[in-house]
Structure formats: structure tokens, C-alpha cells
Coordinates of C-alpha atoms and ligand atoms in Angstrom, one line a residue:
X165 CA 0.0 0.0 -0.2
X166 CA 1.4 3.6 -0.9
X167 CA 1.9 6.2 1.7
X168 CA 1.8 9.4 0.5
X169 CA 4.0 11.6 2.9
X170 CA 2.3 14.8 2.2
X171 CA -0.4 15.5 4.9
X172 CA -0.6 18.8 6.2
X173 CA -3.0 19.8 9.0
X174 CA -1.1 22.3 11.1
X175 CA -1.4 26.6 9.3
X176 CA 2.4 26.9 9.0
X177 CA 1.9 23.3 6.7
X178 CA -0.4 24.7 4.6
X179 CA 2.3 27.8 4.2
X180 CA 5.3 25.2 3.0
X181 CA 2.5 23.1 0.8
X182 CA 1.1 26.5 -1.4
X183 CA 5.0 27.6 -1.6
X184 CA 5.2 23.8 -3.3
X185 CA 2.8 25.1 -5.5
X186 CA 4.4 28.1 -6.3
X187 CA 7.0 26.7 -7.2
X188 CA 4.9 24.1 -9.9
X189 CA 3.0 27.0 -10.7
X190 CA 6.4 28.3 -11.0
X191 CA 7.6 25.6 -13.1
X192 CA 4.4 25.8 -15.8
X193 CA 4.5 29.1 -16.2
X194 CA 8.4 28.8 -17.2
X195 CA 7.7 25.9 -19.7
X196 CA 4.7 28.2 -21.3
X197 CA 7.3 31.0 -21.7
X198 CA 10.2 28.5 -23.1
X199 CA 9.1 28.9 -27.0
X200 CA 6.3 26.6 -28.8
X201 CA 4.1 23.5 -26.0
X202 CA 6.3 20.1 -27.0
X203 CA 4.0 17.6 -24.9
X204 CA 6.7 16.2 -22.1
X205 CA 7.1 12.7 -22.9
X206 CA 5.9 10.6 -19.7
X207 CA 9.7 9.3 -18.7
X208 CA 10.6 13.5 -18.2
X209 CA 6.7 13.7 -16.4
X210 CA 7.8 11.2 -14.1
X211 CA 11.0 13.5 -13.2
X212 CA 9.2 16.0 -12.6
X213 CA 6.7 14.2 -10.0
X214 CA 9.6 12.6 -8.1
X215 CA 12.0 16.1 -7.9
X216 CA 7.6 17.9 -6.6
X217 CA 7.5 15.1 -4.8
X218 CA 11.3 15.3 -2.9
X219 CA 10.9 18.8 -2.6
X220 CA 7.6 19.0 -1.2
X221 CA 9.3 16.8 1.6
X222 CA 11.6 18.4 1.8
X223 CA 9.9 21.9 3.0
X224 CA 7.5 19.4 5.4
X225 CA 10.6 18.0 6.6
X226 CA 12.5 21.5 7.5
X227 CA 10.0 22.7 9.0
X228 CA 10.8 20.8 12.3
X229 CA 13.7 20.9 14.2
X230 CA 14.5 17.7 16.9
X231 CA 15.1 17.5 19.9
X232 CA 15.7 14.9 22.7
X233 CA 14.2 11.0 22.8
X234 CA 10.3 11.1 24.6
X235 CA 10.7 6.8 24.2
X236 CA 10.3 4.2 21.7
X237 CA 7.7 1.5 21.5
X238 CA 8.1 -2.0 19.1
X239 CA 8.3 -0.2 15.1
X240 CA 8.8 3.5 16.2
X241 CA 11.3 6.0 18.4
X242 CA 9.7 8.9 19.7
X243 CA 11.4 12.7 20.0
X244 CA 10.4 15.9 21.4
X245 CA 10.3 19.0 18.7
X246 CA 9.3 22.2 17.4
X247 CA 8.2 24.0 14.9
X248 CA 11.6 25.8 12.8
X249 CA 9.7 29.0 13.0
X250 CA 8.2 28.8 16.1
X251 CA 11.0 26.7 18.8
X252 CA 7.2 27.3 21.5
X253 CA 5.1 24.9 18.9
X254 CA 5.7 21.3 20.5
X255 CA 5.1 18.7 18.6
X256 CA 6.4 14.2 18.8
X257 CA 8.3 13.4 16.0
X258 CA 7.9 9.3 15.4
X259 CA 10.6 7.9 13.7
X260 CA 9.5 4.6 12.4
X261 CA 12.1 1.9 12.5
X262 CA 13.1 0.4 9.0
X263 CA 12.8 -3.5 8.8
X264 CA 14.4 -5.7 6.5
X265 CA 11.0 -8.2 7.5
X266 CA 8.7 -5.6 6.3
X267 CA 7.0 -5.7 3.1
X268 CA 8.9 -1.9 1.2
X269 CA 10.6 -1.8 5.2
X270 CA 8.2 -0.6 6.9
X271 CA 5.6 -2.3 9.1
X272 CA 1.8 -2.3 9.1
X273 CA 1.8 -1.3 12.2
X274 CA 3.0 2.1 11.0
X275 CA 0.7 2.1 7.3
X276 CA -2.4 1.6 9.1
X277 CA -1.1 4.7 12.2
X278 CA -0.9 7.2 9.0
X279 CA -3.6 5.5 6.9
X280 CA -6.4 6.0 10.1
X281 CA -5.3 9.1 12.4
X282 CA -4.9 10.9 8.1
X283 CA -8.7 10.4 8.2
X284 CA -10.0 10.7 12.1
X285 CA -9.5 14.6 12.9
X286 CA -11.4 14.7 17.4
X287 CA -9.8 16.0 20.4
X288 CA -9.8 13.4 21.6
X289 CA -7.8 11.6 19.7
X290 CA -3.5 12.4 18.9
X291 CA -3.5 14.7 16.2
X292 CA -1.0 14.0 12.6
X293 CA 0.1 17.1 11.6
X294 CA 3.1 16.1 9.1
X295 CA 4.0 13.1 7.6
X296 CA 7.9 13.2 5.9
X297 CA 10.3 11.2 5.2
X298 CA 14.6 11.7 5.9
X299 CA 17.3 11.2 3.8
X300 CA 17.8 7.8 5.0
X301 CA 14.1 6.7 4.2
X302 CA 12.4 6.2 7.4
X303 CA 9.6 8.0 7.8
X304 CA 8.5 9.8 10.0
X305 CA 5.3 11.1 11.9
X306 CA 4.4 14.5 12.7
X307 CA 2.0 13.8 16.1
X308 CA 0.2 16.6 18.6
X309 CA 2.7 16.3 21.5
X310 CA 1.1 15.0 24.9
X311 CA 3.4 15.7 27.6
X312 CA 1.3 14.4 30.7
X313 CA 1.9 10.7 30.0
X314 CA -0.4 8.3 29.7
X315 CA -3.7 6.7 32.0
X316 CA -1.1 3.9 33.1
X317 CA 1.2 6.5 34.7
X318 CA -1.3 7.6 36.8
X319 CA -3.2 4.8 37.9
X320 CA 0.0 3.0 39.1
X321 CA 1.5 6.4 40.9
X322 CA 0.6 5.8 44.3
X323 CA 1.3 9.3 44.9
X324 CA -1.3 11.0 43.3
X325 CA -4.8 10.3 44.2
X326 CA -8.2 10.7 42.2
X327 CA -12.3 10.1 42.7
X328 CA -15.2 9.5 40.5
X329 CA -15.4 12.6 39.2
X330 CA -11.8 12.3 37.6
X331 CA -12.9 8.8 36.8
X332 CA -16.4 10.4 34.6
X333 CA -14.1 12.9 33.2
X334 CA -11.4 10.3 31.6
X335 CA -14.3 8.4 30.9
X336 CA -16.0 10.3 29.0
X337 CA -13.1 12.0 27.0
X338 CA -12.1 8.3 25.8
X339 CA -15.4 7.2 25.0
X340 CA -15.7 10.2 23.0
X341 CA -13.3 9.2 21.6
X342 CA -13.9 6.0 20.6
X343 CA -17.1 6.5 19.4
X344 CA -15.7 9.1 16.9
X345 CA -13.9 6.5 15.5
X346 CA -16.7 3.8 15.1
X347 CA -18.8 6.4 13.8
X348 CA -16.1 6.2 11.0
X349 CA -16.3 2.1 11.0
X350 CA -12.4 2.6 12.5
X351 CA -12.5 -0.2 14.9
X352 CA -9.0 0.7 17.6
X353 CA -8.0 -2.4 18.6
X354 CA -5.8 -2.1 21.5
X355 CA -7.2 0.1 23.5
X356 CA -5.6 0.2 27.3
X357 CA -4.3 2.7 29.8
X358 CA -0.9 3.0 28.4
X359 CA -2.4 4.0 24.5
X360 CA -4.6 6.9 26.3
X361 CA -1.8 9.9 26.0
X362 CA -3.0 13.3 28.0
X363 CA -2.4 16.8 26.7
X364 CA -1.1 19.8 28.8
X365 CA -4.7 20.8 29.1
X366 CA -5.9 17.7 31.0
X367 CA -7.6 16.1 27.8
X368 CA -7.4 12.6 27.6
X369 CA -6.4 11.5 24.0
X370 CA -6.3 8.1 22.0
X371 CA -2.8 7.2 20.4
X372 CA -0.8 4.3 18.7
X373 CA -3.3 3.5 15.7
X374 CA -0.9 0.6 14.9
X375 CA -3.6 -2.3 15.0
X376 CA -6.2 -0.2 13.7
X377 CA -8.5 -1.3 10.4
X378 CA -11.7 -0.3 8.9
X379 CA -14.9 -2.5 9.2
X380 CA -17.5 -1.1 7.1
X381 CA -18.0 -4.5 5.9
X382 CA -19.4 -6.1 9.0
X383 CA -19.0 -10.3 6.9
X384 CA -15.5 -9.7 6.5
X385 CA -13.3 -11.9 8.3
X386 CA -10.3 -10.3 10.7
X387 CA -8.2 -11.4 12.9
X388 CA -8.9 -12.5 15.9
X389 CA -5.2 -11.9 17.4
X390 CA -5.7 -8.3 18.6
X391 CA -5.3 -6.2 21.5
X392 CA -3.5 -6.5 24.6
X393 CA -4.7 -9.5 26.2
X394 CA -6.2 -8.2 29.4
X395 CA -8.5 -6.1 27.8
X396 CA -9.3 -8.5 25.1
X397 CA -12.9 -9.2 24.8
X398 CA -14.0 -12.8 25.0
X399 CA -15.4 -13.4 21.7
X400 CA -11.6 -12.9 20.5
X401 CA -10.0 -14.9 23.0
X402 CA -12.8 -17.4 21.2
X403 CA -11.3 -16.9 17.6
X404 CA -14.0 -15.0 16.6
X405 CA -13.3 -12.9 13.0
X406 CA -16.3 -11.3 12.3
X407 CA -16.7 -8.2 15.2
X408 CA -17.6 -5.0 15.8
X409 CA -16.8 -1.6 17.5
X410 CA -18.0 -3.9 20.9
X411 CA -14.5 -5.0 20.6
X412 CA -13.4 -1.9 21.6
X413 CA -16.3 -1.5 24.2
X414 CA -15.0 -4.3 25.9
X415 CA -11.2 -2.7 26.7
X416 CA -13.3 1.0 28.1
X417 CA -14.9 -1.4 30.2
X418 CA -11.6 -2.9 31.3
X419 CA -9.8 0.6 31.6
X420 CA -12.8 1.9 33.8
X421 CA -12.6 -1.2 36.0
X422 CA -8.7 -0.7 36.2
X423 CA -9.5 2.8 37.4
X424 CA -11.4 2.4 39.6
X425 CA -9.5 -0.7 41.7
X426 CA -6.2 0.8 41.0
X427 CA -5.3 -3.0 39.1
X428 CA -6.3 -4.5 36.2
X429 CA -9.7 -6.2 36.7
X430 CA -8.6 -9.3 34.7
X431 CA -5.5 -10.0 34.6
X432 CA -4.6 -13.2 32.5
X433 CA -0.9 -15.1 32.0
X434 CA -2.1 -16.7 29.0
X435 CA -4.4 -16.4 26.6
X436 CA -6.2 -19.9 28.1
X437 CA -5.9 -18.4 31.7
X438 CA -7.0 -15.2 30.5
X439 CA -10.8 -17.0 29.3
X440 CA -11.4 -18.8 32.5
X441 CA -10.1 -15.8 34.9
X442 CA -12.7 -14.0 32.8
X443 CA -15.4 -16.6 33.2
X444 CA -14.6 -16.2 36.9
X445 CA -15.1 -12.9 37.0
X446 CA -18.9 -12.5 35.4
X447 CA -19.7 -16.1 34.3
X448 CA -19.4 -19.0 32.5
X449 CA -20.5 -19.0 28.7
X450 CA -23.0 -21.1 27.6
X451 CA -25.9 -20.9 24.5
X452 CA -28.3 -19.9 27.3
X453 CA -26.7 -16.6 27.4
X454 CA -24.7 -16.5 24.7
X455 CA -26.3 -18.1 21.7
X456 CA -23.6 -19.3 19.5
X457 CA -20.6 -18.8 21.7
X458 CA -20.2 -23.0 21.1
X459 CA -19.5 -22.6 17.8
X460 CA -16.4 -20.4 18.2
X461 CA -13.1 -21.2 16.5
X462 CA -11.5 -21.7 20.4
X463 CA -14.4 -22.5 22.2
X464 CA -13.7 -24.6 24.9
X465 CA -16.3 -26.3 26.8
X466 CA -16.5 -25.2 30.9
X467 CA -15.9 -28.0 33.0
X468 CA -19.2 -29.0 35.0
X469 CA -18.0 -28.9 37.7
X470 CA -17.0 -25.2 37.7
X471 CA -19.6 -23.6 36.5
X472 CA -19.6 -20.2 37.4
X473 CA -23.4 -18.5 37.0
X474 CA -23.7 -15.1 34.8
X475 CA -22.9 -12.2 37.3
X476 CA -26.2 -9.5 37.8
X477 CA -25.9 -5.9 39.2
X478 CA -25.1 -6.8 42.4
X479 CA -21.9 -8.5 41.4
X480 CA -21.3 -5.3 40.1
X481 CA -22.0 -3.0 42.7
X482 CA -20.2 -5.2 44.7
X483 CA -17.1 -5.3 43.9
X484 CA -17.4 -1.5 41.9
X485 CA -18.7 0.6 44.9
X486 CA -17.1 3.3 44.6
X487 CA -19.2 4.3 41.4
X488 CA -22.6 3.7 42.9
X489 CA -24.9 2.0 41.2
X490 CA -25.7 3.7 37.8
X491 CA -22.0 4.0 37.5
X492 CA -21.9 -0.3 38.5
X493 CA -24.7 -0.9 35.9
X494 CA -23.0 1.6 33.3
X495 CA -19.7 -0.7 33.7
X496 CA -22.0 -4.3 33.4
X497 CA -22.8 -2.8 30.2
X498 CA -19.9 -2.6 29.0
X499 CA -18.8 -6.5 30.0
X500 CA -21.6 -8.5 28.4
X501 CA -20.3 -11.7 27.4
X502 CA -22.4 -11.9 24.4
X503 CA -20.9 -9.1 22.0
X504 CA -24.7 -8.3 20.9
X505 CA -25.6 -7.6 24.5
X506 CA -22.6 -5.3 25.3
X507 CA -23.4 -1.7 24.7
X508 CA -21.8 0.4 21.9
X509 CA -20.2 3.6 22.3
X510 CA -22.8 5.2 21.7
X511 CA -25.5 3.7 24.1
X512 CA -22.5 4.5 27.1
X513 CA -22.6 8.0 25.7
X514 CA -26.1 8.3 26.5
X515 CA -26.0 6.5 29.6
X516 CA -27.6 8.2 33.1
X517 CA -24.0 7.7 34.8
X518 CA -22.9 11.2 33.1
X519 CA -25.6 13.3 34.5
X520 CA -25.7 11.1 38.0
X521 CA -23.8 13.7 41.2
X522 CA -20.6 14.0 41.2
X523 CA -20.0 16.0 37.7
X524 CA -16.8 15.4 35.8
X525 CA -14.2 17.0 37.2
X526 CA -12.8 20.2 34.8
X527 CA -10.4 18.8 32.4
X528 CA -7.9 21.6 33.7
X529 CA -8.9 20.5 37.4
X530 CA -7.7 16.7 36.7
X531 CA -4.7 15.4 38.5
X532 CA -1.7 15.3 37.2
X533 CA 1.5 13.3 37.1
X534 CA 3.9 13.3 40.0
X535 CA 6.3 17.0 39.2
X536 CA 2.7 18.9 37.9
X537 CA 0.0 19.8 40.5
X538 CA -1.4 16.9 42.2
X539 CA -5.5 17.4 43.6
X540 CA -7.0 15.7 46.1
X541 CA -9.4 13.7 45.1
X542 CA -12.1 11.4 46.9
X543 CA -9.1 9.0 47.3
X544 CA -9.1 5.4 45.8
X545 CA -6.1 3.7 47.1
X546 CA -4.1 1.2 45.1
X547 CA -5.0 -2.6 45.9
X548 CA -3.0 -5.5 46.3
X549 CA 0.2 -5.5 45.3
X550 CA 2.7 -4.0 42.3
X551 CA 1.3 -5.3 39.3
X552 CA 3.7 -7.2 37.1
X553 CA 3.7 -5.3 34.0
X554 CA 5.8 -7.2 31.8
X555 CA 3.0 -9.3 30.1
X556 CA 1.1 -5.9 30.2
X557 CA 3.2 -3.3 28.0
X558 CA 2.6 -3.8 24.1
X559 CA 1.1 -7.8 24.9
X560 CA -0.4 -7.3 21.6
X561 CA 2.6 -7.0 19.6
X562 CA 4.1 -10.3 20.2
X563 CA 1.3 -12.2 18.7
X564 CA 2.2 -13.4 15.0
X565 CA 0.5 -10.2 13.2
X566 CA 2.2 -11.8 9.8
X567 CA -1.0 -12.4 7.8
X568 CA -2.9 -9.7 10.1
X569 CA -6.4 -8.6 8.3
Ligands
AMP43 P1 4.5 4.3 20.7 O1 5.9 3.6 19.8 O2 3.2 5.1 20.1 O3 4.2 3.5 22.4 O4 5.6 5.7 22.3 C1 6.8 5.3 22.8 C2 6.5 6.3 23.7 O5 6.9 7.9 23.6 C3 5.5 6.7 24.5 O6 5.3 5.5 25.9 C4 5.0 7.7 24.8 O7 6.0 8.1 26.3 C5 6.2 8.6 24.0 N1 5.2 8.9 23.0 C6 4.5 9.1 21.9 N2 3.8 9.6 21.2 C7 3.9 10.6 22.4 C8 3.4 12.2 22.1 N3 3.0 12.2 20.8 N4 3.3 13.1 22.8 C9 5.0 12.8 23.9 N5 5.0 11.3 23.9 C10 5.1 10.7 23.9

């Protein structure tokens, strides 16, 4: 799949595109002044197209100055950067690692990230300002700089205290971002606290679209090996190849539970362990409570001696009392085992919980990572011991995506 390296959303990017357009105009004018019109040969047209593309690419690249390294993911290194013309305008420059294993040296993750971020512009989705390639042929994505870390950092930091109003604000921002993806027929497929980055004004932004895909055709087969295990819904663990936006809703539910408990709610050590932990927590899937489940490719018949009845409202209220009966009801609607009974992102946004007290905290007043200003809310203390985050980080990435669909 060819990726155009020229995407511009920032105002200054428009200026550089118009520079290039002027250059194009100049080339055209010069050629018409240079005597009789001779149709250019296809080869010379190709050459001038390439020159123009290179010129446009250089213009975009020169707009930015790369600073220190911010972090490193599986397929990219992220740097802080700023606009050459405006040093106080920061950006994050994500330099994609070139890997000979991949077609054209580019991983599918990188191609997906560019493809979907190009299409999605929303306050709760990280903005892609530009894309350019460097002299060494590496592709760089110029992204909105989000300096306040991510939700995982907040959840794990014992020095940060937060309450229900804060959770409501974060959950609202997350759900609005996911709703927008689904409205545009894009599945994110890797929602987890670590992929929810925080802007300087406290806005939560959905990032890392490396596993995203479009789902306009409900009958198209897709891979079930997506979504980091602890956030993966039971239908994918059972190998479903046809699924919809509610796979992301399950992940939203897991993030909701984790924000409340401050530890991941269902943390399996393998795919098998994950499904058995889901059954222990929410109930054993059966044909009665989930028609068709036994036909899923990786379905495993449960041990008749260990059948757990489907959990109802009381269970959710008992496990998550801090969010109240209405909040527990909302969480339950995200955790329905049968995907057909699970709420959509749109239904979540229409739920009564958003209107109950307390109102969501204003984003500017939300707790921030240590080093920033902290705010005392209703204290939700950390539960249990240390979380082993080895399988937590990028677990979905460790799967084999050779047959990625
Ligand atoms: P990723 O490859 O997207 O997982 O990014 C690796 C690391 O770079 C993240 O864990 C963040 O610490 C940092 N990072 C990524 N994107 C941004 C951004 N837009 N703003 C600030 N830091 C970022």
C-alpha cells in the first residue's frame, strides 16, 4: 500500500504546501514561456513529479527541529520536536524503524497509524500534523505533543489521588474518542491505559493506531489476535473472525474497572488463563446466555463442576461500589460476555451515569503525573501488591501478525 508522505493539518503546513504549489506554478509558467508547446515525454513527467514530491517532502521536513528522545515503542522511536519558525510550538516526531522483514521496510503498524490518523480529527484522538521521509528513507510522523504521560502512569502512581469525578472525566473523553472512531467505521483494537495519552490541558487522547482497521463490511473476516490480552474481549479469545465496535467497548470497560481498582481487573498470564479468569469473574459462557458461543473456533467446553452463573448488578455493585449503582450498571453493560448484548460506544454516551453526581471534573483540574500539580479527590487507594507489567506492555505486539487482516 503506498503512503503519501504529505499530510498537513497545521496552519504552517498549509503555507509550505502553498510554497510548493507556487513552485509548481513557476515551473509551469517557465515551460510555457520557453517557446512552442511540446508534449513532455512520460519519462520527463515522471522525473518532474518525483522532483516535486521530493521538494514538498523537504519543505515539510525542514519545518521541524528534532530534540531529545521521549520514548521508544516496538516499531518507532519518539522524539520531542518543535516548529523551526516557532520554537515554542512542540510536536512529537515518531520515527518509524525500517525493518527488512517488512514489505517496503515499513511495518503494517506504521502504515495503519498513518492511514487512520489521516482520516480522524477529534479532540480525543491524537492529531497527525505531517508525515515526511528523511534522507535515510525513514518515515517520520509528526504528532501532537502530549506532555502529561498516560493513564497507566496515573493509575500506578501511588502519590496520585483521584476520585469518581476524575474517573468520569477520563472515561467521558475516552468514550467520545472511541465513539468517533466507530462513527467513521474504524476499530482501534488496542485500547489500554498506556495508549491513552494526556495533553497539557488535561484532555485524554486516544493514541497508537498501529492495530486499527476499518470495519465497514460486517462479513469480512478479521484477525482475532488483536488487543492487549488483559483488555481483549471473550469473543476474540474464542477466535471470532467477524466482530464489531463492541470489541473496543470491552476494553473501555476494562479501563473503567482498572481506574476504579487501580490494578488490572482481569489479568491472565496466557490466553487460556485470560478466558478462564473472565469466566470466573463474569460467569461461564453457555448457549443459554450467549447463543452461538459454542460454535466459535477456539471455544473450550467448561468443566461442569466449575460453572459460574452469569453475574448481575449486585456483583458489579459489590466489586465497584465507589461508582455507585448507576456507574456499576454502566460497567456491567460494557462487560456483557455476548457481544450482541454489550453496549455500543454511542449507548455508553447516552447512559444516565454521566448525569449523576458528582459531575465530571473539568479537564484543567484533573490530577496530573508527579512533577505537575496534584489534586486531592475522593481517595481511591491502590489495592493489592505490585502489578507485573511485563506482559502488560505491548502484549498484543508479541503475537504473530504475519497474516494480519
Ligand atoms: P509508542 O511507540 O507510540 O508506544 O511511543 C513510545 C513512547 O513515546 C510512549 O510510551 C510515550 O512515552 C512517548 N510518546 C509517544 N507519543 C507521544 C506524544 N504524542 N507525545 C509525547 N510523548 C509521546
